[in-house]
Amino acid sequence: MRAMNISAFDVIGPAMVGPSSSHTAGAVRLGLLAHHIARGIAPFARVRIELHGSFAATGKGHATDRGLVAGILGLLPDDERLKNSLQLARNRGIGIEFREVDLGTDAHPNSVRITFFFADGETLVIQGASIGGGNVQLCRIDGFETNLTGTLDSLVCWHMDRPGFLAHVTGLLACVEANIATILTARKMRGNDAFTIIKTDSPIPDDCLSVLLRIPFVRQSVRIPKIS
Amino acid sequence: MNDSLVYDYETTAEMLAICERESISISELTQRREAIFSGISREENFEKMRGHFRTMRQSVRRGLEIVSSSPSGLSGGDAKKILEYANSGNALLGVDLTRLVAYGYAVLETNAQFGKIVATPTAGSAGIVPACLTLLEETRGIDENTLTNALFTASGIGMVIADKAFIAGAQGGCQAEVGSASCIAAAAIVEALGGTPRQACAAATFALINTLGLVCDPIGGFVEVPCVSRNGMFAVHSYLAAGLALAGICPRVTLDDAIFAMRDIGRRMPAELRETSKGGLAISPSACARCRGTSAS
């Protein structure tokens, strides 16, 4: 067991466009993780962004709004187009709506809830927090507790809670020699909807993902690349 | 001992013990640990850090040329003015320390105008480490490799702060941001000048114990007042702390205790003073007047 789970570059870095690491660069990273998940599901044309705590109180001066939108559009934290991200979203035909929200006392002060609306009427709800120095954590996806930080390549799966799911997936990853760092599985009710996040030390290849989607009780699976 | 655990530590006392056992600097320890932690080669990590140093230097230079106001109107043009004063031959603090203040200002002015900076450890405290290292480069002729190494010194200690306490103003107030930055900059200066790991920790301690209690109450929610001047002034604080350590002065408390004190104070700090702009300077009448119509909160 390693004593500290932290990198030297979590302290010195990231290179970023300001003004705030937690409120701007962290916001870009939160948006970017959400972007990768949403884009892996379907194209989206409408997004609701709900700001909590300090994100709501001082977000505007810190360009939290522009940072989140930049990330949702797929921009990186050091992209100087961040300044004009709201216009960029309009140019791309993506409707963005901002609200304030109280996510409760358990939520980190720098929290956001992002809802993606897809053409087929489905939604994706992601809650995350910017925990300092530009580092982030997605703590909830569609109501499931998560721990996605973007520091490793990850695989996100929506599936049925059936015996053998993990055996299938880990077997598949073993075939492509993707070393698994951590696995987190959550379910709402026994035998019902479940959700798994697998973090790996190397990217998961394309063909691996398409095989994974053919496992009968896997409903959706998305790859999230590591964010530098 | 398992190879990957040789360089593992979670307190600065353990960090110092490894440095002294292996006769290596904090920077060296951090680089060995990072290679194991990240699985990325030492050379690649070093080049990434060198890239960060160059971005920092660029952010200083860019800020010194700013003449226009930031979008909020709360900053802009001061770094250039301070540099001119430094070069006037009549600066109260002398030319070098006055330039140091200008450099700290410069990074934060760049930041306020959506320019690229490196979070060290955060954007709101991004001026201190670059100001100190850039000045060392100019006044002491210290080369880029040594300064890149010094950034690993800074992160070696900063990791313990981030792990044991916090580096976000929303969690621990400004002491977590400018306090941490000033602390790790002081250690970086000491190692860049050839000081021992123990002296680096003493410098870090002096810097941190004298920033305890700083609150985060930015006017209008913008990272400008007091953040810009604070980065300029606390760069000098880092120099002072490094100077005390190099003079052989002992801070009388350990760096770990200073970090725990910072955490304790941060936890007791009311939310109004932790980056919400609901107390302190943020609600002072002159601040509110300045921000009318442009307030972020």
XYZ file of N, CA and C in Angstrom, chain A residues 1-24 53-54 56-63 66 78-80 82-83 108-110 130-135 226 228, chain B residues 4-5 8-10 30 33-34 36-37 45 48-49 52 56 62 111 114-124 151-152 154-155 158-160 162-163 167-168 170-171 184 221-223 275-278 296-297:
306
model
N 0.856 -1.203 0.000
C 0.000 0.000 0.000
C 0.879 1.235 0.000
N 0.691 2.066 -0.994
C 1.457 3.290 -1.086
C 0.920 4.303 -0.067
N 1.834 5.085 0.501
C 1.430 6.014 1.554
C 0.574 7.159 1.012
N 1.015 7.775 -0.075
C 0.247 8.899 -0.634
C -0.140 8.554 -2.062
N -1.419 8.769 -2.381
C -1.869 8.508 -3.743
C -1.927 9.834 -4.496
N -0.741 10.378 -4.780
C -0.697 11.715 -5.370
C 0.591 11.855 -6.179
N 0.493 12.643 -7.249
C 1.638 12.825 -8.133
C 2.275 14.201 -7.901
N 3.570 14.298 -8.203
C 4.265 15.591 -8.128
C 3.560 16.623 -9.013
N 2.938 16.152 -10.083
C 2.295 17.076 -11.022
C 0.885 17.492 -10.570
N 0.417 16.905 -9.489
C -0.818 17.414 -8.882
C -0.525 18.698 -8.109
N 0.747 18.882 -7.732
C 1.137 20.080 -6.974
C 1.663 21.154 -7.927
N 2.591 20.765 -8.812
C 3.111 21.696 -9.817
C 2.405 21.356 -11.121
N 1.394 22.098 -11.446
C 0.604 21.837 -12.627
C -0.861 21.773 -12.250
N -1.744 21.784 -13.183
C -1.499 21.750 -14.617
C -1.115 23.128 -15.185
N -0.548 23.098 -16.404
C -0.489 24.326 -17.188
C -1.933 24.592 -17.590
N -2.378 25.808 -17.396
C -3.815 26.054 -17.546
C -4.106 27.516 -17.858
N -5.332 27.732 -18.306
C -5.831 29.088 -18.460
C -6.683 29.388 -17.241
N -6.423 30.503 -16.600
C -7.087 30.853 -15.344
C -8.468 31.428 -15.540
N -8.927 32.049 -14.481
C -8.127 32.520 -13.351
C -7.967 31.572 -12.156
N -8.692 30.492 -12.047
C -8.603 29.692 -10.816
C -8.373 28.230 -11.149
N -7.461 27.578 -10.415
C -7.224 26.157 -10.685
C -8.453 25.331 -10.344
N -9.029 25.595 -9.172
C -10.187 24.787 -8.791
C -11.447 25.213 -9.547
N -11.597 26.544 -9.737
C -12.853 27.022 -10.333
C -12.817 27.101 -11.860
N -11.609 27.108 -12.446
C -11.535 27.173 -13.912
C -10.954 25.874 -14.485
N -22.687 25.570 -4.007
C -21.699 26.116 -3.059
C -20.854 27.235 -3.641
N -19.535 27.095 -3.481
C -18.610 28.124 -3.952
C -18.644 28.241 -5.474
N -21.295 28.145 -7.214
C -22.413 29.033 -7.498
C -22.080 30.452 -7.043
N -21.414 30.563 -5.862
C -21.179 31.882 -5.259
C -20.150 32.700 -6.037
N -19.038 32.095 -6.428
C -17.975 32.880 -7.072
C -17.635 32.354 -8.463
N -18.514 31.531 -8.989
C -18.217 30.898 -10.264
C -18.009 31.834 -11.431
N -18.792 32.903 -11.456
C -18.735 33.765 -12.631
C -17.383 34.486 -12.759
N -16.917 35.039 -11.630
C -15.635 35.743 -11.644
C -14.475 34.819 -11.941
N -14.633 33.551 -11.605
C -13.589 32.571 -11.865
C -13.769 31.892 -13.216
N -14.778 32.328 -13.973
C -15.064 31.732 -15.278
C -15.351 30.237 -15.170
N -17.548 29.254 -18.066
C -16.834 29.071 -19.341
C -15.947 27.837 -19.313
N -5.551 23.970 -20.910
C -4.637 25.051 -21.313
C -5.005 25.652 -22.674
N -6.240 25.419 -23.113
C -6.686 25.946 -24.403
C -7.234 27.371 -24.211
N -6.585 28.350 -24.830
C -6.984 29.742 -24.595
C -8.347 30.093 -25.222
N -10.888 28.928 -24.153
C -11.782 28.888 -22.987
C -12.548 30.209 -22.832
N -11.847 31.285 -23.054
C -12.394 32.630 -22.942
C -13.705 32.782 -23.719
N -19.129 18.521 -1.748
C -17.955 19.405 -1.691
C -18.388 20.809 -2.106
N -17.774 21.867 -1.508
C -18.193 23.234 -1.869
C -18.073 23.551 -3.369
N -17.122 22.920 -4.038
C -16.984 23.181 -5.479
C -17.622 22.054 -6.283
N -14.577 19.781 -7.815
C -13.209 20.214 -8.051
C -12.553 20.302 -6.680
N -11.584 19.419 -6.441
C -11.130 19.235 -5.051
C -9.828 19.957 -4.728
N -9.357 20.819 -5.644
C -8.173 21.638 -5.343
C -7.052 21.440 -6.337
N -6.426 22.562 -6.711
C -5.281 22.494 -7.609
C -5.613 21.959 -8.990
N -6.903 22.004 -9.356
C -7.298 21.520 -10.680
C -7.666 20.040 -10.685
N -7.499 19.382 -9.544
C -7.850 17.959 -9.463
C -9.353 17.812 -9.235
N -7.418 9.083 -20.071
C -6.716 9.819 -19.011
C -6.592 11.290 -19.422
N -4.518 14.711 -19.099
C -3.155 15.094 -18.669
C -3.200 16.275 -17.707
N 9.399 -0.699 -4.633
C 8.526 0.440 -4.888
C 8.213 1.207 -3.599
N 8.564 0.637 -2.445
C 8.240 1.310 -1.184
C 9.431 2.063 -0.584
N 8.759 5.717 -0.569
C 7.396 6.056 -0.204
C 7.377 6.799 1.138
N 6.623 7.877 1.201
C 6.505 8.596 2.478
C 5.162 9.272 2.550
N 4.711 9.579 3.773
C 3.461 10.347 3.869
C 3.557 11.512 4.840
N 11.857 12.981 -4.755
C 10.576 13.185 -5.435
C 10.624 12.612 -6.852
N 10.552 8.791 -6.614
C 9.207 8.352 -6.238
C 8.226 8.515 -7.405
N 8.323 9.654 -8.107
C 7.379 9.939 -9.187
C 7.489 8.899 -10.305
N 8.291 5.804 -10.033
C 7.629 4.584 -9.579
C 6.113 4.795 -9.539
N 5.708 5.934 -8.987
C 4.275 6.214 -8.820
C 3.553 6.273 -10.161
N 9.350 12.646 -17.035
C 8.829 13.517 -15.977
C 9.627 14.808 -15.896
N 8.674 17.116 -18.657
C 7.359 17.718 -18.401
C 7.513 18.877 -17.407
N 8.329 18.649 -16.384
C 8.537 19.697 -15.376
C 9.285 20.882 -15.980
N 6.876 22.935 -17.665
C 6.142 23.772 -16.710
C 6.973 24.994 -16.330
N 5.996 28.885 -16.811
C 6.028 29.839 -15.687
C 6.802 31.105 -16.066
N 5.068 37.702 -19.815
C 3.833 38.210 -20.405
C 3.171 39.232 -19.479
N -2.856 35.691 -15.354
C -3.951 34.783 -15.014
C -5.315 35.473 -15.109
N -6.867 35.667 -18.627
C -7.045 34.395 -19.345
C -5.792 33.969 -20.112
N -4.610 34.318 -19.577
C -3.366 33.842 -20.168
C -2.952 32.526 -19.529
N -2.028 31.834 -20.170
C -1.626 30.519 -19.667
C -0.651 30.651 -18.495
N -0.922 29.898 -17.439
C -0.059 29.868 -16.249
C 0.080 28.408 -15.814
N 0.929 28.165 -14.805
C 0.987 26.823 -14.213
C 0.496 26.925 -12.774
N -0.466 26.120 -12.410
C -0.970 26.103 -11.039
C 0.134 25.592 -10.113
N 0.539 26.413 -9.138
C 1.629 26.021 -8.233
C 1.325 26.420 -6.795
N 0.587 25.748 -5.995
C -0.178 24.576 -6.390
C -1.503 24.916 -7.033
N -1.934 26.192 -6.927
C -3.219 26.576 -7.519
C -2.978 27.793 -8.407
N -4.004 28.203 -9.135
C -3.864 29.383 -9.990
C -3.807 30.658 -9.150
N -4.588 30.686 -8.068
C -4.621 31.862 -7.212
C -3.301 32.095 -6.483
N 11.684 22.579 -8.751
C 10.221 22.389 -8.816
C 9.834 21.033 -8.229
N 10.720 20.042 -8.377
C 10.450 18.746 -7.732
C 10.618 18.848 -6.213
N 9.777 21.469 -4.539
C 8.507 22.093 -4.160
C 7.392 21.061 -4.114
N 7.326 20.214 -5.137
C 6.198 19.265 -5.163
C 6.388 18.155 -4.134
N 4.883 19.741 -1.249
C 3.492 20.084 -1.569
C 2.567 18.873 -1.566
N 3.109 17.726 -1.952
C 2.277 16.508 -1.955
C 1.797 16.161 -0.546
N 2.665 16.347 0.439
C 2.266 16.047 1.823
C 1.179 17.030 2.266
N -0.974 18.598 0.326
C -2.228 18.266 -0.374
C -2.861 17.013 0.216
N -2.021 16.075 0.629
C -2.523 14.798 1.151
C -3.010 14.920 2.596
N -4.997 22.205 -0.429
C -4.393 23.283 -1.210
C -5.478 24.137 -1.880
N -6.729 23.948 -1.482
C -7.812 24.733 -2.088
C -8.319 25.779 -1.097
N -11.160 27.092 -1.018
C -12.529 26.772 -0.614
C -12.528 25.814 0.572
N -11.449 25.068 0.746
C -11.365 24.152 1.884
C -10.653 24.779 3.081
N 6.344 25.923 -0.201
C 7.101 25.052 -1.126
C 8.120 25.872 -1.924
N -15.360 37.937 -5.930
C -15.132 36.558 -6.361
C -14.054 36.438 -7.425
N -13.428 37.568 -7.771
C -12.358 37.527 -8.783
C -11.021 37.219 -8.119
N -10.157 36.482 -8.831
C -8.842 36.121 -8.282
C -7.888 37.300 -8.486
N -13.325 31.393 0.171
C -13.588 31.548 -1.252
C -15.054 31.613 -1.640
N -15.868 32.189 -0.753
C -17.270 32.365 -1.126
C -17.586 33.846 -1.351
N -16.616 34.712 -1.023
C -16.825 36.157 -1.130
C -18.020 36.644 -0.323
N -18.224 36.018 0.850
C -19.348 36.421 1.708
C -18.870 37.046 3.013
N -18.935 39.109 -9.367
C -19.058 37.725 -9.816
C -20.014 36.950 -8.949
N -20.248 37.449 -7.725
C -21.057 36.641 -6.806
C -22.491 37.112 -6.716
